Amino acid sequence: DSGVTQTPKHLITATGQRVTLRCSPRSGDLSVYWYQQSLDQGLQFLIQYYNGEERAKGNILERFSAQQFPDLHSELNLSSLELGDSALYFCASSVANGPAYEQYFGPGTRLTVT
Amino acid sequence: QQQVKQSPQSLIVQKGGISIINCAYENTAFDYFPWYQQFPGKGPALLIAIRPDVSEKKEGRFTISFNKSAKQFSLHIMDSQPGDSATYFCAAEDQTGANNLFFGTGTRLTVIP
């Protein structure tokens, strides 16, 4: 158990809908990262927050947004969902920001868009 | 555009054998190279990592070999065990401090008894 929690574990929704994925980092970790894992794209970095502020952006679509709250939990919002958004979404956390700080991954949320 | 290229896609090894997974990168700004292990239904977990100032790092049965000039690095699993059966991802991180990991496409390792 990494100490990172994600809810829900599974999510099934229809195209065009909006969903929110939630992540609680390990106690004491200030950085939160979101990754998408799909069969055709592999593991792709989406976005990072550090202590409430956006720190880095990767291959995140404009339909997706995230935020980190004062209690350091983070939410990833996916809107106008398409079939291609079906994937595993992982949250990871690290104690600080900077190279070589180990990222601990949560168990993921499996999103299925029908 | 895949920043980190990983091979093979799948690997079958006999128990007790050596498993070797290779990765290559182009971006010379990368300066941290971790390997992650992922079991079905779980998130990736850090296995071992290396910085480019050393050519090899060993932790138990797991060794990373790093060739800076060739921009390649590999994971060797000695005395492979059935419990090592998992998907392995190499990754690379750049020096800008943004802390984003670029992952390889993964290698599904199966160790047969």
mmCIF file with all atom_site columns, C-alpha atoms in Angstrom:
data_model
loop_
_atom_site.group_PDB
_atom_site.id
_atom_site.type_symbol
_atom_site.label_atom_id
_atom_site.label_alt_id
_atom_site.label_comp_id
_atom_site.label_asym_id
_atom_site.label_entity_id
_atom_site.label_seq_id
_atom_site.pdbx_PDB_ins_code
_atom_site.Cartn_x
_atom_site.Cartn_y
_atom_site.Cartn_z
_atom_site.occupancy
_atom_site.B_iso_or_equiv
_atom_site.pdbx_formal_charge
_atom_site.auth_seq_id
_atom_site.auth_comp_id
_atom_site.auth_asym_id
_atom_site.auth_atom_id
_atom_site.pdbx_PDB_model_num
ATOM 1   C CA . ASP A 1 1   ? 0.000   0.000   0.000   1.00 0.00 ? 1   ASP A CA 1
ATOM 2   C CA . SER A 1 2   ? 1.574   3.270   -1.181  1.00 0.00 ? 2   SER A CA 1
ATOM 3   C CA . GLY A 1 3   ? -0.484  5.477   1.117   1.00 0.00 ? 3   GLY A CA 1
ATOM 4   C CA . VAL A 1 4   ? -2.044  7.287   -1.842  1.00 0.00 ? 4   VAL A CA 1
ATOM 5   C CA . THR A 1 5   ? -5.791  6.801   -2.092  1.00 0.00 ? 5   THR A CA 1
ATOM 6   C CA . GLN A 1 6   ? -7.999  7.288   -5.119  1.00 0.00 ? 6   GLN A CA 1
ATOM 7   C CA . THR A 1 7   ? -11.753 7.217   -5.473  1.00 0.00 ? 7   THR A CA 1
ATOM 8   C CA . PRO A 1 8   ? -13.737 5.858   -7.091  1.00 0.00 ? 8   PRO A CA 1
ATOM 9   C CA . LYS A 1 9   ? -12.037 2.629   -8.112  1.00 0.00 ? 9   LYS A CA 1
ATOM 10  C CA . HIS A 1 10  ? -14.256 2.167   -11.139 1.00 0.00 ? 10  HIS A CA 1
ATOM 11  C CA . LEU A 1 11  ? -16.402 4.620   -13.049 1.00 0.00 ? 11  LEU A CA 1
ATOM 12  C CA . ILE A 1 12  ? -18.691 3.916   -15.976 1.00 0.00 ? 12  ILE A CA 1
ATOM 13  C CA . THR A 1 13  ? -20.298 6.842   -17.738 1.00 0.00 ? 13  THR A CA 1
ATOM 14  C CA . ALA A 1 14  ? -21.645 7.903   -21.106 1.00 0.00 ? 14  ALA A CA 1
ATOM 15  C CA . THR A 1 15  ? -20.115 10.069  -23.791 1.00 0.00 ? 15  THR A CA 1
ATOM 16  C CA . GLY A 1 16  ? -20.593 13.764  -23.242 1.00 0.00 ? 16  GLY A CA 1
ATOM 17  C CA . GLN A 1 17  ? -20.736 13.446  -19.474 1.00 0.00 ? 17  GLN A CA 1
ATOM 18  C CA . ARG A 1 18  ? -18.462 14.938  -16.828 1.00 0.00 ? 18  ARG A CA 1
ATOM 19  C CA . VAL A 1 19  ? -16.747 13.086  -13.999 1.00 0.00 ? 19  VAL A CA 1
ATOM 20  C CA . THR A 1 20  ? -14.503 13.946  -11.082 1.00 0.00 ? 20  THR A CA 1
ATOM 21  C CA . LEU A 1 21  ? -11.712 11.712  -9.846  1.00 0.00 ? 21  LEU A CA 1
ATOM 22  C CA . ARG A 1 22  ? -10.334 12.233  -6.379  1.00 0.00 ? 22  ARG A CA 1
ATOM 23  C CA . CYS A 1 23  ? -6.889  11.665  -4.950  1.00 0.00 ? 23  CYS A CA 1
ATOM 24  C CA . SER A 1 24  ? -5.524  11.926  -1.415  1.00 0.00 ? 24  SER A CA 1
ATOM 25  C CA . PRO A 1 25  ? -1.724  12.035  -1.298  1.00 0.00 ? 25  PRO A CA 1
ATOM 26  C CA . ARG A 1 26  ? 0.443   10.353  1.298   1.00 0.00 ? 26  ARG A CA 1
ATOM 27  C CA . SER A 1 27  ? 0.548   12.159  4.582   1.00 0.00 ? 27  SER A CA 1
ATOM 28  C CA . GLY A 1 28  ? 3.113   14.943  4.342   1.00 0.00 ? 28  GLY A CA 1
ATOM 29  C CA . ASP A 1 29  ? 3.417   14.898  0.552   1.00 0.00 ? 29  ASP A CA 1
ATOM 30  C CA . LEU A 1 30  ? 2.961   18.284  -1.081  1.00 0.00 ? 30  LEU A CA 1
ATOM 31  C CA . SER A 1 31  ? 3.158   17.293  -4.739  1.00 0.00 ? 31  SER A CA 1
ATOM 32  C CA . VAL A 1 32  ? 0.400   15.524  -6.627  1.00 0.00 ? 32  VAL A CA 1
ATOM 33  C CA . TYR A 1 33  ? 0.638   14.217  -10.172 1.00 0.00 ? 33  TYR A CA 1
ATOM 34  C CA . TRP A 1 34  ? -1.995  12.819  -12.495 1.00 0.00 ? 34  TRP A CA 1
ATOM 35  C CA . TYR A 1 35  ? -1.254  10.200  -15.140 1.00 0.00 ? 35  TYR A CA 1
ATOM 36  C CA . GLN A 1 36  ? -3.389  8.490   -17.748 1.00 0.00 ? 36  GLN A CA 1
ATOM 37  C CA . GLN A 1 37  ? -2.696  4.880   -18.698 1.00 0.00 ? 37  GLN A CA 1
ATOM 38  C CA . SER A 1 38  ? -4.247  3.537   -21.869 1.00 0.00 ? 38  SER A CA 1
ATOM 39  C CA . LEU A 1 39  ? -3.404  0.567   -24.051 1.00 0.00 ? 39  LEU A CA 1
ATOM 40  C CA . ASP A 1 40  ? -2.382  2.651   -27.055 1.00 0.00 ? 40  ASP A CA 1
ATOM 41  C CA . GLN A 1 41  ? -0.668  5.573   -25.292 1.00 0.00 ? 41  GLN A CA 1
ATOM 42  C CA . GLY A 1 42  ? 0.872   3.895   -22.272 1.00 0.00 ? 42  GLY A CA 1
ATOM 43  C CA . LEU A 1 43  ? 1.442   5.950   -19.121 1.00 0.00 ? 43  LEU A CA 1
ATOM 44  C CA . GLN A 1 44  ? 1.238   9.650   -19.854 1.00 0.00 ? 44  GLN A CA 1
ATOM 45  C CA . PHE A 1 45  ? 1.809   12.528  -17.483 1.00 0.00 ? 45  PHE A CA 1
ATOM 46  C CA . LEU A 1 46  ? -1.126  14.916  -17.355 1.00 0.00 ? 46  LEU A CA 1
ATOM 47  C CA . ILE A 1 47  ? -0.513  17.559  -14.728 1.00 0.00 ? 47  ILE A CA 1
ATOM 48  C CA . GLN A 1 48  ? 1.281   18.287  -11.461 1.00 0.00 ? 48  GLN A CA 1
ATOM 49  C CA . TYR A 1 49  ? 0.341   20.390  -8.463  1.00 0.00 ? 49  TYR A CA 1
ATOM 50  C CA . TYR A 1 50  ? 2.630   21.461  -5.686  1.00 0.00 ? 50  TYR A CA 1
ATOM 51  C CA . ASN A 1 51  ? 1.168   22.822  -2.470  1.00 0.00 ? 51  ASN A CA 1
ATOM 52  C CA . GLY A 1 52  ? -1.964  23.997  -4.196  1.00 0.00 ? 52  GLY A CA 1
ATOM 53  C CA . GLU A 1 53  ? -0.387  25.522  -7.281  1.00 0.00 ? 53  GLU A CA 1
ATOM 54  C CA . GLU A 1 54  ? -0.109  24.089  -10.768 1.00 0.00 ? 54  GLU A CA 1
ATOM 55  C CA . ARG A 1 55  ? 3.531   23.195  -11.335 1.00 0.00 ? 55  ARG A CA 1
ATOM 56  C CA . ALA A 1 56  ? 3.713   21.407  -14.685 1.00 0.00 ? 56  ALA A CA 1
ATOM 57  C CA . LYS A 1 57  ? 1.458   20.383  -17.520 1.00 0.00 ? 57  LYS A CA 1
ATOM 58  C CA . GLY A 1 58  ? 1.836   17.424  -19.800 1.00 0.00 ? 58  GLY A CA 1
ATOM 59  C CA . ASN A 1 59  ? -0.479  15.945  -22.383 1.00 0.00 ? 59  ASN A CA 1
ATOM 60  C CA . ILE A 1 60  ? -3.651  17.156  -20.729 1.00 0.00 ? 60  ILE A CA 1
ATOM 61  C CA . LEU A 1 61  ? -6.620  17.906  -22.947 1.00 0.00 ? 61  LEU A CA 1
ATOM 62  C CA . GLU A 1 62  ? -8.456  21.210  -22.608 1.00 0.00 ? 62  GLU A CA 1
ATOM 63  C CA . ARG A 1 63  ? -11.553 19.231  -21.606 1.00 0.00 ? 63  ARG A CA 1
ATOM 64  C CA . PHE A 1 64  ? -9.641  18.073  -18.528 1.00 0.00 ? 64  PHE A CA 1
ATOM 65  C CA . SER A 1 65  ? -8.787  20.188  -15.522 1.00 0.00 ? 65  SER A CA 1
ATOM 66  C CA . ALA A 1 66  ? -7.448  19.606  -12.055 1.00 0.00 ? 66  ALA A CA 1
ATOM 67  C CA . GLN A 1 67  ? -6.948  21.360  -8.787  1.00 0.00 ? 67  GLN A CA 1
ATOM 68  C CA . GLN A 1 68  ? -5.305  20.788  -5.434  1.00 0.00 ? 68  GLN A CA 1
ATOM 69  C CA . PHE A 1 69  ? -7.134  21.920  -2.339  1.00 0.00 ? 69  PHE A CA 1
ATOM 70  C CA . PRO A 1 70  ? -5.762  23.420  0.903   1.00 0.00 ? 70  PRO A CA 1
ATOM 71  C CA . ASP A 1 71  ? -5.879  19.989  2.554   1.00 0.00 ? 71  ASP A CA 1
ATOM 72  C CA . LEU A 1 72  ? -3.678  18.826  -0.362  1.00 0.00 ? 72  LEU A CA 1
ATOM 73  C CA . HIS A 1 73  ? -6.150  16.391  -1.871  1.00 0.00 ? 73  HIS A CA 1
ATOM 74  C CA . SER A 1 74  ? -6.582  16.760  -5.598  1.00 0.00 ? 74  SER A CA 1
ATOM 75  C CA . GLU A 1 75  ? -9.381  16.324  -8.083  1.00 0.00 ? 75  GLU A CA 1
ATOM 76  C CA . LEU A 1 76  ? -9.191  15.653  -11.797 1.00 0.00 ? 76  LEU A CA 1
ATOM 77  C CA . ASN A 1 77  ? -12.225 16.793  -13.744 1.00 0.00 ? 77  ASN A CA 1
ATOM 78  C CA . LEU A 1 78  ? -12.946 15.236  -17.117 1.00 0.00 ? 78  LEU A CA 1
ATOM 79  C CA . SER A 1 79  ? -15.708 16.778  -19.210 1.00 0.00 ? 79  SER A CA 1
ATOM 80  C CA . SER A 1 80  ? -17.379 16.184  -22.573 1.00 0.00 ? 80  SER A CA 1
ATOM 81  C CA . LEU A 1 81  ? -16.164 12.635  -22.292 1.00 0.00 ? 81  LEU A CA 1
ATOM 82  C CA . GLU A 1 82  ? -15.320 10.662  -25.408 1.00 0.00 ? 82  GLU A CA 1
ATOM 83  C CA . LEU A 1 83  ? -14.864 6.936   -25.922 1.00 0.00 ? 83  LEU A CA 1
ATOM 84  C CA . GLY A 1 84  ? -11.126 7.509   -26.209 1.00 0.00 ? 84  GLY A CA 1
ATOM 85  C CA . ASP A 1 85  ? -10.991 8.854   -22.664 1.00 0.00 ? 85  ASP A CA 1
ATOM 86  C CA . SER A 1 86  ? -11.540 5.340   -21.345 1.00 0.00 ? 86  SER A CA 1
ATOM 87  C CA . ALA A 1 87  ? -8.381  4.561   -19.418 1.00 0.00 ? 87  ALA A CA 1
ATOM 88  C CA . LEU A 1 88  ? -6.822  4.071   -16.017 1.00 0.00 ? 88  LEU A CA 1
ATOM 89  C CA . TYR A 1 89  ? -6.126  7.334   -14.252 1.00 0.00 ? 89  TYR A CA 1
ATOM 90  C CA . PHE A 1 90  ? -3.409  7.323   -11.640 1.00 0.00 ? 90  PHE A CA 1
ATOM 91  C CA . CYS A 1 91  ? -2.558  9.851   -9.047  1.00 0.00 ? 91  CYS A CA 1
ATOM 92  C CA . ALA A 1 92  ? 0.932   9.944   -7.566  1.00 0.00 ? 92  ALA A CA 1
ATOM 93  C CA . SER A 1 93  ? 2.408   12.024  -4.784  1.00 0.00 ? 93  SER A CA 1
ATOM 94  C CA . SER A 1 94  ? 5.862   12.994  -3.633  1.00 0.00 ? 94  SER A CA 1
ATOM 95  C CA . VAL A 1 95  ? 7.146   14.760  -0.579  1.00 0.00 ? 95  VAL A CA 1
ATOM 96  C CA . ALA A 1 96  ? 8.463   17.766  -2.482  1.00 0.00 ? 96  ALA A CA 1
ATOM 97  C CA . ASN A 1 97  ? 9.007   19.171  -5.884  1.00 0.00 ? 97  ASN A CA 1
ATOM 98  C CA . GLY A 1 98  ? 12.161  18.495  -7.864  1.00 0.00 ? 98  GLY A CA 1
ATOM 99  C CA . PRO A 1 99  ? 14.072  15.765  -9.639  1.00 0.00 ? 99  PRO A CA 1
ATOM 100 C CA . ALA A 1 100 ? 14.502  12.395  -8.002  1.00 0.00 ? 100 ALA A CA 1
ATOM 101 C CA . TYR A 1 101 ? 11.809  12.754  -5.382  1.00 0.00 ? 101 TYR A CA 1
ATOM 102 C CA . GLU A 1 102 ? 10.150  9.356   -5.470  1.00 0.00 ? 102 GLU A CA 1
ATOM 103 C CA . GLN A 1 103 ? 6.609   9.365   -6.758  1.00 0.00 ? 103 GLN A CA 1
ATOM 104 C CA . TYR A 1 104 ? 4.204   7.017   -4.992  1.00 0.00 ? 104 TYR A CA 1
ATOM 105 C CA . PHE A 1 105 ? 1.295   5.883   -7.116  1.00 0.00 ? 105 PHE A CA 1
ATOM 106 C CA . GLY A 1 106 ? -2.248  5.233   -6.011  1.00 0.00 ? 106 GLY A CA 1
ATOM 107 C CA . PRO A 1 107 ? -4.276  2.198   -7.123  1.00 0.00 ? 107 PRO A CA 1
ATOM 108 C CA . GLY A 1 108 ? -5.925  4.128   -9.942  1.00 0.00 ? 108 GLY A CA 1
ATOM 109 C CA . THR A 1 109 ? -9.431  4.833   -11.167 1.00 0.00 ? 109 THR A CA 1
ATOM 110 C CA . ARG A 1 110 ? -10.632 2.846   -14.139 1.00 0.00 ? 110 ARG A CA 1
ATOM 111 C CA . LEU A 1 111 ? -12.845 5.027   -16.312 1.00 0.00 ? 111 LEU A CA 1
ATOM 112 C CA . THR A 1 112 ? -15.045 3.436   -18.931 1.00 0.00 ? 112 THR A CA 1
ATOM 113 C CA . VAL A 1 113 ? -16.897 5.723   -21.324 1.00 0.00 ? 113 VAL A CA 1
ATOM 114 C CA . THR A 1 114 ? -19.733 4.034   -23.220 1.00 0.00 ? 114 THR A CA 1
ATOM 115 C CA . GLN B 2 1   ? 6.284   11.137  -29.848 1.00 0.00 ? 1   GLN B CA 1
ATOM 116 C CA . GLN B 2 2   ? 7.648   8.575   -27.439 1.00 0.00 ? 2   GLN B CA 1
ATOM 117 C CA . GLN B 2 3   ? 10.373  10.168  -25.352 1.00 0.00 ? 3   GLN B CA 1
ATOM 118 C CA . VAL B 2 4   ? 11.531  6.850   -23.923 1.00 0.00 ? 4   VAL B CA 1
ATOM 119 C CA . LYS B 2 5   ? 11.588  3.719   -26.071 1.00 0.00 ? 5   LYS B CA 1
ATOM 120 C CA . GLN B 2 6   ? 11.358  0.365   -24.333 1.00 0.00 ? 6   GLN B CA 1
ATOM 121 C CA . SER B 2 7   ? 11.859  -3.184  -25.519 1.00 0.00 ? 7   SER B CA 1
ATOM 122 C CA . PRO B 2 8   ? 10.854  -5.929  -25.613 1.00 0.00 ? 8   PRO B CA 1
ATOM 123 C CA . GLN B 2 9   ? 7.105   -5.579  -25.325 1.00 0.00 ? 9   GLN B CA 1
ATOM 124 C CA . SER B 2 10  ? 6.884   -8.966  -23.640 1.00 0.00 ? 10  SER B CA 1
ATOM 125 C CA . LEU B 2 11  ? 9.370   -11.387 -22.184 1.00 0.00 ? 11  LEU B CA 1
ATOM 126 C CA . ILE B 2 12  ? 9.140   -14.973 -21.002 1.00 0.00 ? 12  ILE B CA 1
ATOM 127 C CA . VAL B 2 13  ? 11.915  -16.266 -18.787 1.00 0.00 ? 13  VAL B CA 1
ATOM 128 C CA . GLN B 2 14  ? 12.471  -19.515 -16.944 1.00 0.00 ? 14  GLN B CA 1
ATOM 129 C CA . LYS B 2 15  ? 12.678  -19.420 -13.165 1.00 0.00 ? 15  LYS B CA 1
ATOM 130 C CA . GLY B 2 16  ? 16.258  -18.737 -12.159 1.00 0.00 ? 16  GLY B CA 1
ATOM 131 C CA . GLY B 2 17  ? 17.080  -17.037 -15.458 1.00 0.00 ? 17  GLY B CA 1
ATOM 132 C CA . ILE B 2 18  ? 18.066  -13.447 -16.157 1.00 0.00 ? 18  ILE B CA 1
ATOM 133 C CA . SER B 2 19  ? 15.455  -11.000 -17.419 1.00 0.00 ? 19  SER B CA 1
ATOM 134 C CA . ILE B 2 20  ? 16.765  -8.034  -19.404 1.00 0.00 ? 20  ILE B CA 1
ATOM 135 C CA . ILE B 2 21  ? 14.686  -5.031  -20.420 1.00 0.00 ? 21  ILE B CA 1
ATOM 136 C CA . ASN B 2 22  ? 16.133  -2.193  -22.468 1.00 0.00 ? 22  ASN B CA 1
ATOM 137 C CA . CYS B 2 23  ? 15.293  1.485   -22.788 1.00 0.00 ? 23  CYS B CA 1
ATOM 138 C CA . ALA B 2 24  ? 16.612  4.327   -24.907 1.00 0.00 ? 24  ALA B CA 1
ATOM 139 C CA . TYR B 2 25  ? 16.072  8.057   -24.826 1.00 0.00 ? 25  TYR B CA 1
ATOM 140 C CA . GLU B 2 26  ? 16.984  11.112  -26.879 1.00 0.00 ? 26  GLU B CA 1
ATOM 141 C CA . ASN B 2 27  ? 16.562  14.054  -24.536 1.00 0.00 ? 27  ASN B CA 1
ATOM 142 C CA . THR B 2 28  ? 19.932  14.822  -22.943 1.00 0.00 ? 28  THR B CA 1
ATOM 143 C CA . ALA B 2 29  ? 18.147  16.898  -20.296 1.00 0.00 ? 29  ALA B CA 1
ATOM 144 C CA . PHE B 2 30  ? 16.972  13.688  -18.638 1.00 0.00 ? 30  PHE B CA 1
ATOM 145 C CA . ASP B 2 31  ? 18.942  13.069  -15.482 1.00 0.00 ? 31  ASP B CA 1
ATOM 146 C CA . TYR B 2 32  ? 16.961  10.591  -13.419 1.00 0.00 ? 32  TYR B CA 1
ATOM 147 C CA . PHE B 2 33  ? 15.998  7.145   -14.633 1.00 0.00 ? 33  PHE B CA 1
ATOM 148 C CA . PRO B 2 34  ? 13.655  5.048   -12.487 1.00 0.00 ? 34  PRO B CA 1
ATOM 149 C CA . TRP B 2 35  ? 12.152  1.651   -13.145 1.00 0.00 ? 35  TRP B CA 1
ATOM 150 C CA . TYR B 2 36  ? 8.637   0.888   -12.016 1.00 0.00 ? 36  TYR B CA 1
ATOM 151 C CA . GLN B 2 37  ? 6.963   -2.461  -11.449 1.00 0.00 ? 37  GLN B CA 1
ATOM 152 C CA . GLN B 2 38  ? 3.231   -2.810  -11.915 1.00 0.00 ? 38  GLN B CA 1
ATOM 153 C CA . PHE B 2 39  ? 1.071   -5.776  -10.951 1.00 0.00 ? 39  PHE B CA 1
ATOM 154 C CA . PRO B 2 40  ? -2.413  -6.181  -12.433 1.00 0.00 ? 40  PRO B CA 1
ATOM 155 C CA . GLY B 2 41  ? -4.926  -3.918  -10.749 1.00 0.00 ? 41  GLY B CA 1
ATOM 156 C CA . LYS B 2 42  ? -2.245  -1.934  -8.943  1.00 0.00 ? 42  LYS B CA 1
ATOM 157 C CA . GLY B 2 43  ? -0.448  1.328   -9.513  1.00 0.00 ? 43  GLY B CA 1
ATOM 158 C CA . PRO B 2 44  ? 3.212   1.395   -10.567 1.00 0.00 ? 44  PRO B CA 1
ATOM 159 C CA . ALA B 2 45  ? 5.710   1.047   -7.727  1.00 0.00 ? 45  ALA B CA 1
ATOM 160 C CA . LEU B 2 46  ? 9.295   2.297   -7.820  1.00 0.00 ? 46  LEU B CA 1
ATOM 161 C CA . LEU B 2 47  ? 11.727  -0.585  -8.075  1.00 0.00 ? 47  LEU B CA 1
ATOM 162 C CA . ILE B 2 48  ? 15.126  1.013   -8.546  1.00 0.00 ? 48  ILE B CA 1
ATOM 163 C CA . ALA B 2 49  ? 16.484  4.258   -9.987  1.00 0.00 ? 49  ALA B CA 1
ATOM 164 C CA . ILE B 2 50  ? 19.767  5.661   -11.268 1.00 0.00 ? 50  ILE B CA 1
ATOM 165 C CA . ARG B 2 51  ? 21.330  9.025   -12.001 1.00 0.00 ? 51  ARG B CA 1
ATOM 166 C CA . PRO B 2 52  ? 23.669  9.364   -14.998 1.00 0.00 ? 52  PRO B CA 1
ATOM 167 C CA . ASP B 2 53  ? 26.793  9.956   -12.901 1.00 0.00 ? 53  ASP B CA 1
ATOM 168 C CA . VAL B 2 54  ? 27.063  6.194   -12.309 1.00 0.00 ? 54  VAL B CA 1
ATOM 169 C CA . SER B 2 55  ? 27.050  3.368   -14.837 1.00 0.00 ? 55  SER B CA 1
ATOM 170 C CA . GLU B 2 56  ? 25.479  0.720   -12.671 1.00 0.00 ? 56  GLU B CA 1
ATOM 171 C CA . LYS B 2 57  ? 23.296  0.392   -9.617  1.00 0.00 ? 57  LYS B CA 1
ATOM 172 C CA . LYS B 2 58  ? 22.392  -2.840  -7.903  1.00 0.00 ? 58  LYS B CA 1
ATOM 173 C CA . GLU B 2 59  ? 19.711  -3.539  -5.333  1.00 0.00 ? 59  GLU B CA 1
ATOM 174 C CA . GLY B 2 60  ? 19.306  -7.194  -4.474  1.00 0.00 ? 60  GLY B CA 1
ATOM 175 C CA . ARG B 2 61  ? 18.468  -9.117  -7.641  1.00 0.00 ? 61  ARG B CA 1
ATOM 176 C CA . PHE B 2 62  ? 17.777  -5.926  -9.612  1.00 0.00 ? 62  PHE B CA 1
ATOM 177 C CA . THR B 2 63  ? 20.502  -4.032  -11.476 1.00 0.00 ? 63  THR B CA 1
ATOM 178 C CA . ILE B 2 64  ? 20.319  -0.968  -13.692 1.00 0.00 ? 64  ILE B CA 1
ATOM 179 C CA . SER B 2 65  ? 23.037  -0.549  -16.293 1.00 0.00 ? 65  SER B CA 1
ATOM 180 C CA . PHE B 2 66  ? 23.392  2.946   -17.718 1.00 0.00 ? 66  PHE B CA 1
ATOM 181 C CA . ASN B 2 67  ? 25.251  4.017   -20.865 1.00 0.00 ? 67  ASN B CA 1
ATOM 182 C CA . LYS B 2 68  ? 25.233  7.791   -21.056 1.00 0.00 ? 68  LYS B CA 1
ATOM 183 C CA . SER B 2 69  ? 26.985  8.079   -24.406 1.00 0.00 ? 69  SER B CA 1
ATOM 184 C CA . ALA B 2 70  ? 24.551  5.677   -26.045 1.00 0.00 ? 70  ALA B CA 1
ATOM 185 C CA . LYS B 2 71  ? 21.591  7.158   -24.161 1.00 0.00 ? 71  LYS B CA 1
ATOM 186 C CA . GLN B 2 72  ? 20.489  3.711   -23.124 1.00 0.00 ? 72  GLN B CA 1
ATOM 187 C CA . PHE B 2 73  ? 19.732  2.015   -19.857 1.00 0.00 ? 73  PHE B CA 1
ATOM 188 C CA . SER B 2 74  ? 18.579  -1.437  -18.955 1.00 0.00 ? 74  SER B CA 1
ATOM 189 C CA . LEU B 2 75  ? 17.115  -3.448  -16.105 1.00 0.00 ? 75  LEU B CA 1
ATOM 190 C CA . HIS B 2 76  ? 18.540  -6.853  -15.268 1.00 0.00 ? 76  HIS B CA 1
ATOM 191 C CA . ILE B 2 77  ? 16.620  -9.172  -12.982 1.00 0.00 ? 77  ILE B CA 1
ATOM 192 C CA . MET B 2 78  ? 18.872  -11.965 -11.766 1.00 0.00 ? 78  MET B CA 1
ATOM 193 C CA . ASP B 2 79  ? 17.507  -15.314 -10.588 1.00 0.00 ? 79  ASP B CA 1
ATOM 194 C CA . SER B 2 80  ? 14.065  -14.377 -11.897 1.00 0.00 ? 80  SER B CA 1
ATOM 195 C CA . GLN B 2 81  ? 11.162  -15.726 -9.837  1.00 0.00 ? 81  GLN B CA 1
ATOM 196 C CA . PRO B 2 82  ? 7.488   -16.309 -10.687 1.00 0.00 ? 82  PRO B CA 1
ATOM 197 C CA . GLY B 2 83  ? 6.663   -13.504 -8.249  1.00 0.00 ? 83  GLY B CA 1
ATOM 198 C CA . ASP B 2 84  ? 8.562   -11.121 -10.536 1.00 0.00 ? 84  ASP B CA 1
ATOM 199 C CA . SER B 2 85  ? 5.889   -11.624 -13.206 1.00 0.00 ? 85  SER B CA 1
ATOM 200 C CA . ALA B 2 86  ? 4.581   -8.112  -13.761 1.00 0.00 ? 86  ALA B CA 1
ATOM 201 C CA . THR B 2 87  ? 4.782   -5.216  -16.178 1.00 0.00 ? 87  THR B CA 1
ATOM 202 C CA . TYR B 2 88  ? 7.948   -3.157  -15.952 1.00 0.00 ? 88  TYR B CA 1
ATOM 203 C CA . PHE B 2 89  ? 8.207   0.455   -17.045 1.00 0.00 ? 89  PHE B CA 1
ATOM 204 C CA . CYS B 2 90  ? 11.342  2.469   -17.497 1.00 0.00 ? 90  CYS B CA 1
ATOM 205 C CA . ALA B 2 91  ? 11.030  6.214   -17.112 1.00 0.00 ? 91  ALA B CA 1
ATOM 206 C CA . ALA B 2 92  ? 13.061  9.374   -17.354 1.00 0.00 ? 92  ALA B CA 1
ATOM 207 C CA . GLU B 2 93  ? 12.807  12.740  -15.719 1.00 0.00 ? 93  GLU B CA 1
ATOM 208 C CA . ASP B 2 94  ? 14.236  16.031  -16.900 1.00 0.00 ? 94  ASP B CA 1
ATOM 209 C CA . GLN B 2 95  ? 16.381  18.550  -15.061 1.00 0.00 ? 95  GLN B CA 1
ATOM 210 C CA . THR B 2 96  ? 13.983  21.443  -15.204 1.00 0.00 ? 96  THR B CA 1
ATOM 211 C CA . GLY B 2 97  ? 12.566  20.576  -11.820 1.00 0.00 ? 97  GLY B CA 1
ATOM 212 C CA . ALA B 2 98  ? 9.091   20.008  -13.171 1.00 0.00 ? 98  ALA B CA 1
ATOM 213 C CA . ASN B 2 99  ? 9.340   16.454  -11.893 1.00 0.00 ? 99  ASN B CA 1
ATOM 214 C CA . ASN B 2 100 ? 7.360   14.886  -14.727 1.00 0.00 ? 100 ASN B CA 1
ATOM 215 C CA . LEU B 2 101 ? 8.153   11.310  -15.582 1.00 0.00 ? 101 LEU B CA 1
ATOM 216 C CA . PHE B 2 102 ? 8.217   10.164  -19.193 1.00 0.00 ? 102 PHE B CA 1
ATOM 217 C CA . PHE B 2 103 ? 7.445   6.461   -19.297 1.00 0.00 ? 103 PHE B CA 1
ATOM 218 C CA . GLY B 2 104 ? 8.399   3.731   -21.712 1.00 0.00 ? 104 GLY B CA 1
ATOM 219 C CA . THR B 2 105 ? 5.631   1.581   -23.142 1.00 0.00 ? 105 THR B CA 1
ATOM 220 C CA . GLY B 2 106 ? 6.156   -1.259  -20.687 1.00 0.00 ? 106 GLY B CA 1
ATOM 221 C CA . THR B 2 107 ? 7.398   -4.844  -20.781 1.00 0.00 ? 107 THR B CA 1
ATOM 222 C CA . ARG B 2 108 ? 5.195   -7.669  -19.628 1.00 0.00 ? 108 ARG B CA 1
ATOM 223 C CA . LEU B 2 109 ? 7.448   -10.191 -17.911 1.00 0.00 ? 109 LEU B CA 1
ATOM 224 C CA . THR B 2 110 ? 6.332   -13.742 -17.316 1.00 0.00 ? 110 THR B CA 1
ATOM 225 C CA . VAL B 2 111 ? 8.568   -16.034 -15.287 1.00 0.00 ? 111 VAL B CA 1
ATOM 226 C CA . ILE B 2 112 ? 7.645   -19.661 -15.724 1.00 0.00 ? 112 ILE B CA 1
ATOM 227 C CA . PRO B 2 113 ? 8.432   -22.211 -13.009 1.00 0.00 ? 113 PRO B CA 1
#
